[in-house]
Each structure stands twice: as C-alpha cells, then as structure tokens.
Amino acid sequence: MRRFLGFLLSLLLLSSACQKQTDYSADINALRASRDSLAAALKITNANLLATNNALASLSSSVTAIQTQLGVISGQITTLNTQLTATNAIVAGHTTTIATIQAQIKTIQDQIATLNSQQTTTSSLVSGLSTTVSSIQAQITSVLASIATLKTNDTVIQTALNSLIVSVSLSNNQLTSLVTELNSLLAKVPTLTDIDGNVYKTVIIGTQIWMAENLRTTKYRNGDPIPNITNGTTWPSLVSGAYCDFNNNAINGITYGHLYNFYTITDSRQLCPSGWHVPSYLEWCTLINNLGGFTPVAAAKLREVGTAHWSLPGGTNTSEFTALGGSWRGGDGLFYYYIGQSAWWWTSTEQQIYNPYSIGLGTDNNLFANWDPYHAKAAGSSIRCIKD
C-alpha cells in the first residue's frame, strides 16, 4: 500500500513538471489524509488479525481438552453400559422372585378366606352353646331349689359330718373315701334364709359351716325392725342396734351386705336366723387356722377372685368363703376409704368394754384381728353367721 502511494506521488510530480505549473497542494493533502487513514485502518486490522490468531490458538487448545474429556466420558459410558447390563440381569431375577411372592400372597389370601368361613361356622356353634348354657343354668336353678328342701335333714348331715371328722389316722384309701364323702355332704349343705326372705349360700370349712355371703337382714330374728341410720351425726351416739349401707347407697347393701353396729349383736332378739349365731373370736380363729393362720395365704383363700369387688387382684377363694371388699363405717359416723379396699366383720367377743374384736382383711392380703377405738361398738362392720 505504501509503495502504491509513493508511485502515485511520483506520477503527480512528473505530470506537474511536464505541464504548466499548477497548485495541487490541496489534493496532495487530501491524499495524505487518505493515506494516513488507510494506514491507521491497516494497523487496526493487523491488531484484530493478531487477536483472532491468538483466539484461534486458545480455541484449538480448548478443543483438544474437550476431545480428551470426551474420550474419558466415552470410557465411563462403556463402563455404565456394562453395569446396566448386569443390573438388568438382577432385575430379571427379582421379577421372578416378586412373581413367587405374589403367588404366596394369593395362597395366604385363600387361607384367610377359609378361616373367615370357619369363624362364621364357629360363631354359629357358640350361639348354639349359649343356648345350651342357658339350659344348664335353668337346671342349676332347679337343683338349688331341690337343695333347699334338704334343710330338714340338717341335723342328720351334721351328725354324719362330726362322725367323719372323728377319724384321725387315715390311710390314703381312707382319705380318698373321706374326701368323696365330704364332697357329697358339701353338695347337701342347705341354703340359709333370714327373716327378710334373703337366701344365702353356705360353705363347709373344716368342722364349721359358714354363710358364704354377708348378712343383709333388716330385722331381728323375732321380726322386729333394725333402724337404718344414715345420719353421720346420729350414728356415733347410738347405744342400741342399727344398720346402714356403705355411703348410704342401697346398692352397696345388696351387693356387700349391710354394716351393723355391735349393739345388734348383743341385742337379746338375736340377729342371725334360728340355728345360726354371730361367731366368736375363737370361732373366727378356728376358720383362719384351718386355712393357714393369719397369713397372706389364708387371706387369699378367703377373698373372691378378681377385681369385681376388690380394687386389686390377689384372691384365690379356694375356701369358697367369697369375701368381698365391703369396707366399714367408723365409730365417728364417717365411711372409711372406698369400696373394694378392705373387708371387716364383727366377732361376738369383747376385748374391752368399748372395743369388741373384729376381723380385718385388706387388698394386700393382710389378715388380722382388731380392737382399736375406730372399731368401737358404734362402728359399722359386716357380719357372717356360723351354724350352731
């Protein structure tokens, strides 16, 4: 480009020499300006060309690096394809296993359907059994009515029982025979009816025959009424016979028997039905000793099984005495603790002039005799009658 400009300038000068002298300075200056402009543009173009060459070199290096990375990725893809092939084989195996499990589930579902069918059949059988049980209960009621007629034979039964008890050294065969005979006698033990018409179960324990329920009579043996005192202020000042129900709730009286003060026991009109009496302290001791003494073992034998009438379990009732947690009323007129926590029974024995003996039984199977002021004659306790 520079050579061309120089050549052009030489022609202009030559032409100027051959022709008549003319002023071309303005044109020359314009050409110079064009030259300079072209030179600057050429410089910029060269710079841009250099930058482009550098960029192409860098891009070539990047392409080489990318090609290297593509080679690595290609190797990884090959590895993944190998792993995928292995995984497909495993999945195929699991698919077979799942099919087997589904078949087993179907078998179990079929078995459940069979069991449901059997349950329906069993429910029908239970319904029939319930009808049978109702029939048996009716028969038991009839048998109990028959047992009531054996009351007239009570003296004969008692004589036979006393005769059996006289035997001392018994062989195993004799003992078995005695147990059989005692069971036969036990089945013939009469029920007991009080002046109000309440019927009580009875039980033989050792040589004694006891009521198997707490007394519920509201009259003395001669038919005179026993006052039912509910007022807590009046109760402590009584010096004559009275009864109440725990918390003055008549339902408690039906279930657990009434609570009587000690004056009902000493009343000449008699509290228990004819042929029966309130047991003494020694008679209570005889009962308890026959069951193992004042121990938790004997207490458990006296208590009803379960928690229907006790706040805690612990009874075995092997004696069939069936003690219930009827609680008691203090000599101060207050009802102590709660139903199901204890049972208290009067004896007919006075330890002191104000404090008779009573027998206590707790939920912890603590069985004991008591004569403290809280159980003075004005207190209210349950009563079990014993056969004369």
mmCIF file of N, CA and C in Angstrom, residues 69-83:
data_model
loop_
_atom_site.group_PDB
_atom_site.id
_atom_site.type_symbol
_atom_site.label_atom_id
_atom_site.label_comp_id
_atom_site.label_asym_id
_atom_site.label_seq_id
_atom_site.Cartn_x
_atom_site.Cartn_y
_atom_site.Cartn_z
ATOM 1 N N GLN A 69 -11.576 -34.945 27.269
ATOM 2 C CA GLN A 69 -12.658 -35.232 28.216
ATOM 3 C C GLN A 69 -13.706 -36.151 27.585
ATOM 4 N N LEU A 70 -13.979 -35.921 26.280
ATOM 5 C CA LEU A 70 -14.944 -36.782 25.593
ATOM 6 C C LEU A 70 -14.452 -38.233 25.571
ATOM 7 N N GLY A 71 -13.148 -38.403 25.458
ATOM 8 C CA GLY A 71 -12.589 -39.752 25.489
ATOM 9 C C GLY A 71 -12.826 -40.411 26.845
ATOM 10 N N VAL A 72 -12.614 -39.600 27.934
ATOM 11 C CA VAL A 72 -12.844 -40.135 29.297
ATOM 12 C C VAL A 72 -14.311 -40.505 29.473
ATOM 13 N N ILE A 73 -15.212 -39.562 29.024
ATOM 14 C CA ILE A 73 -16.665 -39.801 29.174
ATOM 15 C C ILE A 73 -17.077 -41.032 28.386
ATOM 16 N N SER A 74 -16.493 -41.204 27.221
ATOM 17 C CA SER A 74 -16.807 -42.377 26.410
ATOM 18 C C SER A 74 -16.458 -43.658 27.158
ATOM 19 N N GLY A 75 -15.303 -43.637 27.854
ATOM 20 C CA GLY A 75 -14.924 -44.806 28.648
ATOM 21 C C GLY A 75 -15.909 -45.058 29.788
ATOM 22 N N GLN A 76 -16.350 -43.934 30.428
ATOM 23 C CA GLN A 76 -17.308 -44.083 31.528
ATOM 24 C C GLN A 76 -18.638 -44.633 31.019
ATOM 25 N N ILE A 77 -19.048 -44.159 29.837
ATOM 26 C CA ILE A 77 -20.307 -44.653 29.248
ATOM 27 C C ILE A 77 -20.203 -46.163 28.986
ATOM 28 N N THR A 78 -19.048 -46.582 28.520
ATOM 29 C CA THR A 78 -18.844 -48.014 28.285
ATOM 30 C C THR A 78 -18.985 -48.813 29.583
ATOM 31 N N THR A 79 -18.378 -48.253 30.663
ATOM 32 C CA THR A 79 -18.484 -48.918 31.980
ATOM 33 C C THR A 79 -19.936 -48.976 32.450
ATOM 34 N N LEU A 80 -20.667 -47.837 32.303
ATOM 35 C CA LEU A 80 -22.066 -47.792 32.729
ATOM 36 C C LEU A 80 -22.916 -48.787 31.937
ATOM 37 N N ASN A 81 -22.603 -48.919 30.635
ATOM 38 C CA ASN A 81 -23.347 -49.886 29.828
ATOM 39 C C ASN A 81 -23.145 -51.303 30.347
ATOM 40 N N THR A 82 -21.886 -51.582 30.761
ATOM 41 C CA THR A 82 -21.612 -52.913 31.341
ATOM 42 C C THR A 82 -22.411 -53.127 32.631
ATOM 43 N N GLN A 83 -22.397 -52.079 33.502
ATOM 44 C CA GLN A 83 -23.141 -52.174 34.770
ATOM 45 C C GLN A 83 -24.641 -52.292 34.508
#
